[in-house]
Amino acid sequence: MSNFLIFVTGGIAAYKIPNLCRLLIKAGHNVKVGMTENATKFITPLTFESLTKNRVYIDDFLTDVEPDSIDHIDLIEWADKIIVAPCTANTISKIANGIGDNLVTSSMLVVKSKPVYIFPSMNTNMYENPFVQENIAKLRKLGYFVFEPDEGELACKTEGKGRLIEPEEIFNIVVEEKLKGVKFLVTLGPTKEGIDPVRFISNYSSGKMGYNIAKYIKDNGGEVFVVAGDVCLDLSPFSYVKIRSAEEMYNEVISRFSEYDILIMTAAVADYRVKNISDKKIKKNDETLLLELVKNKDILYEVSKVKNEKQVVVGFAAETDDLINNAMEKLNRKKLDMIVVNDVSRSDIGFGADENEVTIFLKNGENIRLSKQSKYLIAKHVVDVAYNILREKNE
Ligand code: CTP
């Protein structure tokens, strides 16, 4: 069950959206609707209010906003998926250029890492206008899903491209239950290796990449179990277990792995642990302190020994240099189906950031470069590629 936020803008095709609401609600999803003022001239907010049983959002300035809520921020926070349908040329161009002059466009400025599905609907000449096409290309580059309109007779009595695609088709696109029946095991976050009762060795992993992977799987009907290090993330949407050390993560992964189709190891597992963990707090009596470290088991390497031919294993490689060679060496050594490489020497992506830029390497040497985009969209690509490998293996 997902929270769908539908933004309706001022086009004649707005009449198709109640049907989309009906389909989503029937499938068990929650729906809220936001409208531009022009959209309210094509269809009344009351129609949506009655269907969704939720208040319809029009404009911060036009409605009585509760003093403790800011609609365009709260709405985006609430939504799992955002749909703009029908989306006029005007709204497309505003979103692509960062203009926020009504509830819909200012809400779109708040979106950071949520999937946005845009369904244009307009006269053919408007659709083919180079500015509009440039803005659509811009949006796609930034990770928005912008869909082609249908061809046919338009409200302006011309034939051509510009009809809003049918609600049933929109439903199939946005609900995406393609991962139904597929079982994913996802690890995320850092491990902590104890030194004494109050200290530990760890790393900067925030767990956000793995969190977005788990979320995308869930949003698309897949089953996911999360093995998480100590992270400040709300894992309640998932089935999960929290661990501390690399050894605990190893035990959780190895004992569960055989039940899953795909393992995605985003966790930053400590390579070494302290040989003798002190059971008392270490005092600062000496000028220097030497900690002897011993190697931890490599979880992915151990998994490769028990993996069957139908399972898919995905590794992540955090590298600061010689990205390609290091990643390919890991892919081969750990017998991975694919490895996602990210450059952690950059502070704008990777550890702790909300965006990432990665390259996916496959066993056959092929690689897929994903430009800088939200971790949710990176997650979409990673999971989709892993799922395709699973399908090929099980054909
Ligand atoms: N990994 C693992 N077990 C470990 C260490 C890492 O399963 N003990 C996994 C990580 O979850 C990741 C992949 O291996 O998916 C690569 O992790 P990375 O730290 O980049 O590589 P290492 O094998 O630890 O090699 P190095 O630290 O020498 O680069």
Coordinates of C-alpha atoms and ligand atoms in Angstrom, one line a residue:
M1 CA 0.0 0.0 0.0
S2 CA 1.5 3.3 -1.0
N3 CA 0.6 7.0 -0.6
F4 CA -0.1 8.5 -4.0
L5 CA -0.2 12.3 -4.4
I6 CA -1.9 13.3 -7.7
F7 CA -1.4 16.8 -9.0
V8 CA -4.0 17.8 -11.5
T9 CA -3.3 20.8 -13.7
G10 CA -5.5 22.8 -16.1
G11 CA -6.3 20.5 -19.1
I12 CA -9.5 19.1 -20.4
A13 CA -8.1 15.6 -19.7
A14 CA -8.6 16.3 -16.0
Y15 CA -11.9 14.4 -16.4
K16 CA -9.9 11.2 -16.6
I17 CA -8.3 11.6 -13.1
P18 CA -11.3 10.5 -10.9
N19 CA -11.1 7.1 -12.6
L20 CA -7.3 6.9 -11.8
C21 CA -8.2 7.8 -8.1
R22 CA -10.8 5.0 -8.2
L23 CA -8.4 2.4 -9.5
L24 CA -5.7 3.3 -7.0
I25 CA -8.1 3.3 -4.0
K26 CA -9.6 0.0 -5.1
A27 CA -6.1 -1.5 -5.1
G28 CA -5.7 -0.4 -1.5
H29 CA -3.6 2.7 -1.9
N30 CA -4.1 6.1 -0.2
V31 CA -4.7 9.1 -2.6
K32 CA -4.5 12.8 -2.0
V33 CA -5.1 15.3 -4.8
G34 CA -3.6 18.8 -5.3
M35 CA -4.9 21.1 -8.1
T36 CA -3.9 24.2 -9.8
E37 CA -6.5 26.9 -9.8
N38 CA -7.1 26.4 -13.6
A39 CA -7.7 22.6 -13.0
T40 CA -10.6 23.5 -10.7
K41 CA -12.3 25.0 -13.8
F42 CA -12.3 21.7 -15.5
I43 CA -13.3 19.5 -12.6
T44 CA -14.5 20.4 -9.1
P45 CA -12.4 19.7 -6.0
L46 CA -15.5 18.2 -4.5
T47 CA -15.3 15.3 -7.0
F48 CA -11.9 14.4 -5.7
E49 CA -12.8 15.1 -2.1
S50 CA -15.7 12.7 -2.3
L51 CA -13.6 10.0 -4.0
T52 CA -10.5 10.1 -1.9
K53 CA -12.1 11.1 1.4
N54 CA -9.3 13.5 1.8
R55 CA -9.2 17.3 1.6
V56 CA -8.2 18.6 -1.8
Y57 CA -5.2 21.0 -1.9
I58 CA -5.4 24.0 -4.1
D59 CA -3.2 26.8 -3.1
D60 CA -1.6 27.8 0.2
F61 CA -3.1 31.3 -0.4
L62 CA -6.6 30.1 -1.5
T63 CA -7.3 27.6 1.3
D64 CA -7.5 28.0 5.0
V65 CA -4.1 26.6 6.0
E66 CA -3.9 25.3 9.5
P67 CA -1.3 27.4 11.2
D68 CA 0.9 24.5 12.1
S69 CA 1.0 23.0 8.7
I70 CA 2.6 24.0 5.4
D71 CA 0.7 22.2 2.6
H72 CA 3.3 22.0 0.0
I73 CA 5.9 20.6 2.4
D74 CA 3.6 18.3 4.3
L75 CA 2.1 16.8 1.1
I76 CA 5.4 15.8 -0.3
E77 CA 6.5 14.4 3.0
W78 CA 3.4 12.3 3.0
A79 CA 3.7 11.0 -0.5
D80 CA 5.5 7.8 -1.7
K81 CA 4.9 8.5 -5.3
I82 CA 3.9 11.8 -7.1
I83 CA 1.9 11.9 -10.2
V84 CA 1.3 15.0 -12.3
A85 CA -1.7 14.3 -14.7
P86 CA -2.7 15.9 -16.9
C87 CA 0.4 18.0 -16.9
T88 CA 0.2 21.1 -19.1
A89 CA 3.1 22.7 -21.1
N90 CA 3.0 25.5 -18.6
T91 CA 3.5 23.3 -15.6
I92 CA 6.2 21.2 -17.3
S93 CA 8.1 24.3 -18.1
K94 CA 7.7 25.7 -14.6
I95 CA 8.9 22.5 -12.9
A96 CA 11.9 22.2 -15.3
N97 CA 12.9 25.7 -14.5
G98 CA 12.4 25.7 -10.7
I99 CA 9.4 28.1 -10.7
G100 CA 7.1 27.6 -7.7
D101 CA 4.1 30.0 -8.1
N102 CA 1.2 27.8 -7.0
L103 CA 0.6 24.8 -4.8
V104 CA 1.6 22.3 -7.5
T105 CA 4.8 23.9 -8.6
S106 CA 5.9 25.0 -5.2
S107 CA 5.3 21.4 -4.0
M108 CA 7.4 20.1 -6.8
L109 CA 10.3 22.3 -5.6
V110 CA 10.2 20.3 -2.3
V111 CA 10.6 16.9 -3.9
K112 CA 14.0 15.4 -3.3
S113 CA 14.2 11.7 -3.6
K114 CA 10.7 10.5 -4.5
P115 CA 9.6 9.1 -7.8
V116 CA 7.7 11.6 -9.9
Y117 CA 5.5 10.5 -12.9
I118 CA 4.6 13.2 -15.3
F119 CA 1.9 12.6 -17.9
P120 CA 1.8 15.5 -20.4
S121 CA -1.5 16.4 -22.2
M122 CA -1.7 19.3 -24.6
N123 CA -2.2 20.4 -28.2
T124 CA 0.3 18.7 -30.6
N125 CA 2.1 22.0 -31.6
M126 CA 2.5 22.8 -27.9
Y127 CA 3.9 19.4 -27.2
E128 CA 6.3 19.6 -30.2
N129 CA 7.4 23.1 -29.3
P130 CA 11.2 23.1 -28.8
F131 CA 11.0 24.8 -25.4
V132 CA 8.6 22.2 -24.1
Q133 CA 10.7 19.4 -25.6
E134 CA 13.9 20.9 -24.1
N135 CA 12.1 21.1 -20.7
I136 CA 11.0 17.5 -20.9
A137 CA 14.5 16.4 -21.8
K138 CA 15.8 18.4 -18.8
L139 CA 13.3 16.7 -16.5
R140 CA 14.2 13.2 -17.7
K141 CA 17.9 14.0 -17.2
L142 CA 17.1 14.9 -13.6
G143 CA 15.4 11.5 -13.0
Y144 CA 11.7 12.5 -13.5
F145 CA 9.7 9.9 -15.4
V146 CA 8.0 11.9 -18.2
F147 CA 5.7 9.7 -20.4
E148 CA 4.8 10.3 -24.0
P149 CA 1.2 11.3 -24.5
D150 CA -1.1 9.3 -26.8
E151 CA -1.9 10.2 -30.4
G152 CA -5.5 10.8 -31.6
E153 CA -8.2 13.4 -31.8
L154 CA -7.6 16.3 -29.5
A155 CA -10.0 18.6 -27.8
C156 CA -8.8 21.4 -30.1
K157 CA -10.2 19.3 -33.0
T158 CA -6.8 18.4 -34.4
E159 CA -5.2 15.0 -34.8
G160 CA -1.9 14.3 -33.3
K161 CA 0.2 13.6 -30.2
G162 CA -1.0 15.1 -27.0
R163 CA -3.8 13.0 -25.5
L164 CA -3.5 12.0 -21.9
I165 CA -2.9 8.3 -21.7
E166 CA -5.8 6.3 -20.3
P167 CA -6.1 6.0 -16.5
E168 CA -5.7 2.2 -16.6
E169 CA -2.4 2.6 -18.4
I170 CA -1.3 5.3 -15.8
F171 CA -2.3 2.9 -13.1
N172 CA -0.1 0.1 -14.5
I173 CA 2.9 2.5 -14.8
V174 CA 2.7 4.0 -11.3
V175 CA 1.7 0.9 -9.3
E176 CA 4.6 -1.2 -10.7
E177 CA 4.1 -4.5 -8.9
K178 CA 6.8 -6.0 -11.0
L179 CA 8.8 -7.3 -8.1
K180 CA 5.9 -9.2 -6.6
G181 CA 7.1 -12.7 -5.4
V182 CA 10.8 -11.7 -5.5
K183 CA 12.6 -12.0 -2.2
F184 CA 15.4 -9.5 -1.4
L185 CA 17.9 -9.5 1.5
V186 CA 19.4 -6.1 1.9
T187 CA 22.2 -5.0 4.2
L188 CA 22.9 -1.4 5.1
G189 CA 24.8 1.0 7.3
P190 CA 28.1 0.6 9.2
T191 CA 29.3 -2.1 11.5
K192 CA 30.8 -1.3 14.8
E193 CA 33.7 -3.1 16.2
G194 CA 34.1 -2.8 20.0
I195 CA 37.3 -1.6 21.6
D196 CA 36.1 -1.6 25.2
P197 CA 32.6 -1.1 26.8
V198 CA 32.3 2.5 25.6
R199 CA 34.3 2.7 22.4
F200 CA 34.2 1.3 18.9
I201 CA 35.7 1.4 15.5
S202 CA 33.2 2.3 12.7
N203 CA 32.8 4.2 9.5
Y204 CA 30.8 7.0 8.0
S205 CA 28.1 4.9 6.2
S206 CA 24.6 6.4 6.8
G207 CA 22.7 3.5 5.4
K208 CA 20.7 5.8 3.1
M209 CA 21.6 3.9 -0.1
G210 CA 20.4 0.6 1.3
Y211 CA 17.3 2.2 2.8
N212 CA 16.3 3.6 -0.6
I213 CA 16.9 0.1 -2.2
A214 CA 14.6 -1.5 0.4
K215 CA 12.1 1.2 -0.1
Y216 CA 12.1 0.9 -3.9
I217 CA 11.7 -2.9 -3.6
K218 CA 8.7 -2.4 -1.2
D219 CA 7.1 0.3 -3.4
N220 CA 7.2 -2.2 -6.3
G221 CA 5.6 -5.1 -4.5
G222 CA 8.8 -7.1 -3.7
E223 CA 9.5 -8.8 -0.3
V224 CA 12.5 -7.3 1.6
F225 CA 14.3 -8.2 4.7
V226 CA 16.9 -5.7 6.0
V227 CA 20.0 -6.4 8.1
A228 CA 21.0 -3.0 9.4
G229 CA 24.0 -1.6 11.3
D230 CA 23.5 1.2 13.7
V231 CA 21.7 3.9 11.6
C232 CA 19.4 6.8 12.4
L233 CA 16.7 5.7 9.9
D234 CA 13.2 4.6 10.5
L235 CA 13.2 1.0 9.5
S236 CA 9.7 0.3 10.6
P237 CA 8.3 0.0 7.0
F238 CA 10.4 -3.1 6.6
S239 CA 11.1 -6.4 8.3
Y240 CA 14.5 -6.0 9.8
V241 CA 17.1 -7.0 12.3
K242 CA 19.7 -4.6 13.8
I243 CA 23.2 -5.8 14.3
R244 CA 26.4 -4.2 15.6
S245 CA 29.5 -6.1 14.6
A246 CA 30.6 -7.5 11.2
E247 CA 30.4 -11.0 12.8
E248 CA 26.8 -10.4 13.8
M249 CA 26.0 -9.2 10.2
Y250 CA 27.8 -12.3 8.9
N251 CA 25.6 -14.6 11.0
E252 CA 22.4 -12.9 10.0
V253 CA 23.2 -12.9 6.3
I254 CA 24.6 -16.5 6.1
S255 CA 21.7 -18.0 8.1
R256 CA 19.1 -16.3 5.9
F257 CA 20.7 -16.2 2.5
S258 CA 19.3 -19.5 1.2
E259 CA 15.7 -18.2 1.5
Y260 CA 16.3 -15.2 -0.8
D261 CA 16.5 -14.6 -4.5
I262 CA 18.7 -11.5 -4.4
L263 CA 21.2 -10.3 -1.9
I264 CA 22.2 -6.6 -2.0
M265 CA 25.1 -5.8 0.3
T266 CA 25.2 -2.0 0.7
A267 CA 26.6 -2.3 4.2
A268 CA 30.0 -0.9 5.0
V269 CA 31.4 -3.9 6.8
A270 CA 34.5 -3.3 8.9
D271 CA 37.4 -5.4 7.5
Y272 CA 39.1 -5.7 10.9
R273 CA 38.0 -6.1 14.5
V274 CA 39.9 -5.6 17.7
K275 CA 41.6 -8.8 18.7
N276 CA 41.1 -8.5 22.5
I277 CA 38.1 -6.4 23.4
S278 CA 38.7 -5.0 26.9
D279 CA 35.9 -5.7 29.3
K280 CA 36.8 -2.6 31.3
K281 CA 37.1 1.0 30.0
I282 CA 40.7 1.6 28.8
K283 CA 42.4 4.3 30.9
K284 CA 44.6 6.9 29.2
N285 CA 47.6 5.8 31.3
D286 CA 50.1 5.5 28.4
E287 CA 51.4 7.9 25.8
T288 CA 50.6 5.5 23.0
L289 CA 48.0 2.8 22.7
L290 CA 48.3 -0.1 20.3
L291 CA 45.2 -1.9 19.2
E292 CA 45.8 -5.3 17.5
L293 CA 43.3 -5.9 14.8
V294 CA 42.4 -9.2 13.2
K295 CA 40.6 -9.7 9.8
N296 CA 36.9 -10.1 9.7
K297 CA 35.3 -12.7 7.5
D298 CA 34.4 -11.3 4.1
I299 CA 30.6 -11.8 4.0
L300 CA 30.2 -11.7 0.3
Y301 CA 33.2 -14.1 -0.2
E302 CA 31.6 -16.6 2.2
V303 CA 28.2 -16.1 0.5
S304 CA 29.9 -17.0 -2.9
K305 CA 30.7 -20.4 -1.5
V306 CA 27.1 -21.3 -0.7
K307 CA 25.3 -19.4 -3.5
N308 CA 23.3 -21.4 -6.0
E309 CA 23.2 -20.6 -9.7
K310 CA 19.8 -19.0 -9.6
Q311 CA 20.5 -16.5 -6.9
V312 CA 21.8 -13.0 -7.6
V313 CA 24.4 -11.3 -5.5
V314 CA 25.1 -7.6 -5.7
G315 CA 28.1 -5.9 -4.0
F316 CA 28.8 -2.2 -3.5
A317 CA 32.3 -0.9 -3.7
A318 CA 33.3 2.3 -2.0
E319 CA 36.5 3.5 -3.6
T320 CA 38.6 6.5 -3.3
D321 CA 41.0 5.6 -6.2
D322 CA 41.5 3.3 -9.2
L323 CA 37.7 2.7 -9.2
I324 CA 37.3 0.4 -12.2
N325 CA 40.2 -2.0 -11.4
N326 CA 39.4 -2.3 -7.7
A327 CA 35.7 -2.9 -8.5
M328 CA 36.3 -5.5 -11.1
E329 CA 38.8 -7.3 -8.9
K330 CA 36.1 -7.4 -6.1
L331 CA 33.4 -8.6 -8.6
N332 CA 35.6 -11.5 -9.6
R333 CA 37.0 -12.4 -6.2
K334 CA 33.6 -12.4 -4.5
K335 CA 31.9 -14.0 -7.6
L336 CA 29.3 -11.3 -7.8
D337 CA 26.7 -10.8 -10.5
M338 CA 27.1 -7.1 -10.4
I339 CA 28.9 -4.4 -8.4
V340 CA 27.9 -0.8 -7.9
V341 CA 30.9 1.4 -7.6
N342 CA 30.8 4.8 -5.9
D343 CA 33.5 7.3 -5.4
V344 CA 33.6 8.2 -1.7
S345 CA 36.3 10.7 -2.1
R346 CA 33.7 13.2 -3.2
S347 CA 31.7 14.9 -0.4
D348 CA 28.7 15.8 -2.6
I349 CA 27.8 12.1 -3.2
G350 CA 28.3 8.8 -1.4
F351 CA 28.5 8.6 2.4
G352 CA 25.7 10.6 4.1
A353 CA 24.6 12.4 1.0
D354 CA 21.1 12.2 -0.5
E355 CA 22.4 11.8 -4.0
N356 CA 24.8 9.5 -5.6
E357 CA 26.7 8.9 -8.8
V358 CA 27.6 5.4 -9.5
T359 CA 28.7 2.9 -12.2
I360 CA 27.3 -0.6 -12.3
F361 CA 29.7 -3.3 -13.5
L362 CA 28.3 -6.6 -14.8
K363 CA 30.1 -9.9 -14.9
N364 CA 30.5 -9.7 -18.7
G365 CA 32.5 -6.5 -18.4
E366 CA 29.5 -4.3 -19.5
N367 CA 29.0 -1.1 -17.4
I368 CA 26.2 1.3 -16.8
R369 CA 27.0 4.8 -15.7
L370 CA 24.3 6.6 -13.6
S371 CA 24.8 10.3 -13.5
K372 CA 24.3 12.2 -10.2
Q373 CA 20.7 11.7 -9.0
S374 CA 18.7 10.9 -5.9
K375 CA 19.6 7.7 -4.1
Y376 CA 16.0 6.5 -4.7
L377 CA 16.5 6.7 -8.5
I378 CA 19.9 5.0 -8.2
A379 CA 18.2 2.3 -6.2
K380 CA 15.6 1.9 -8.9
H381 CA 18.3 1.3 -11.5
V382 CA 20.3 -1.1 -9.3
V383 CA 17.2 -3.1 -8.4
D384 CA 15.9 -3.2 -11.9
V385 CA 19.3 -4.5 -13.3
A386 CA 19.5 -7.1 -10.5
Y387 CA 16.0 -8.2 -11.2
N388 CA 16.7 -8.6 -14.9
I389 CA 19.7 -10.8 -14.1
L390 CA 17.5 -12.9 -11.9
R391 CA 14.9 -13.3 -14.7
E392 CA 17.6 -14.3 -17.2
K393 CA 19.0 -16.9 -14.8
N394 CA 15.6 -18.3 -14.1
E395 CA 14.2 -18.4 -17.6
Ligands
CTP1 N1 31.9 -6.7 2.3 C1 31.6 -7.9 2.9 N2 32.4 -8.3 4.0 C2 33.4 -7.6 4.4 C3 33.7 -6.4 3.8 C4 33.0 -5.9 2.7 O1 30.7 -8.6 2.5 N3 34.1 -8.0 5.5 C5 31.1 -6.3 1.1 C6 30.5 -4.9 1.2 O2 29.2 -4.9 1.8 C7 30.4 -4.5 -0.2 C8 31.6 -5.2 -0.9 O3 31.9 -6.2 0.0 O4 29.2 -4.9 -0.9 C9 32.8 -4.3 -1.1 O5 33.1 -3.7 0.1 P1 34.5 -2.8 0.2 O6 34.6 -2.3 1.6 O7 34.5 -1.8 -0.9 O8 35.6 -3.9 -0.2 P2 36.5 -4.8 0.6 O9 36.3 -6.2 0.1 O10 36.3 -4.6 2.1 O11 37.9 -4.4 0.1 P3 38.8 -3.1 0.5 O12 38.3 -2.6 1.8 O13 40.2 -3.7 0.6 O14 38.7 -2.1 -0.6

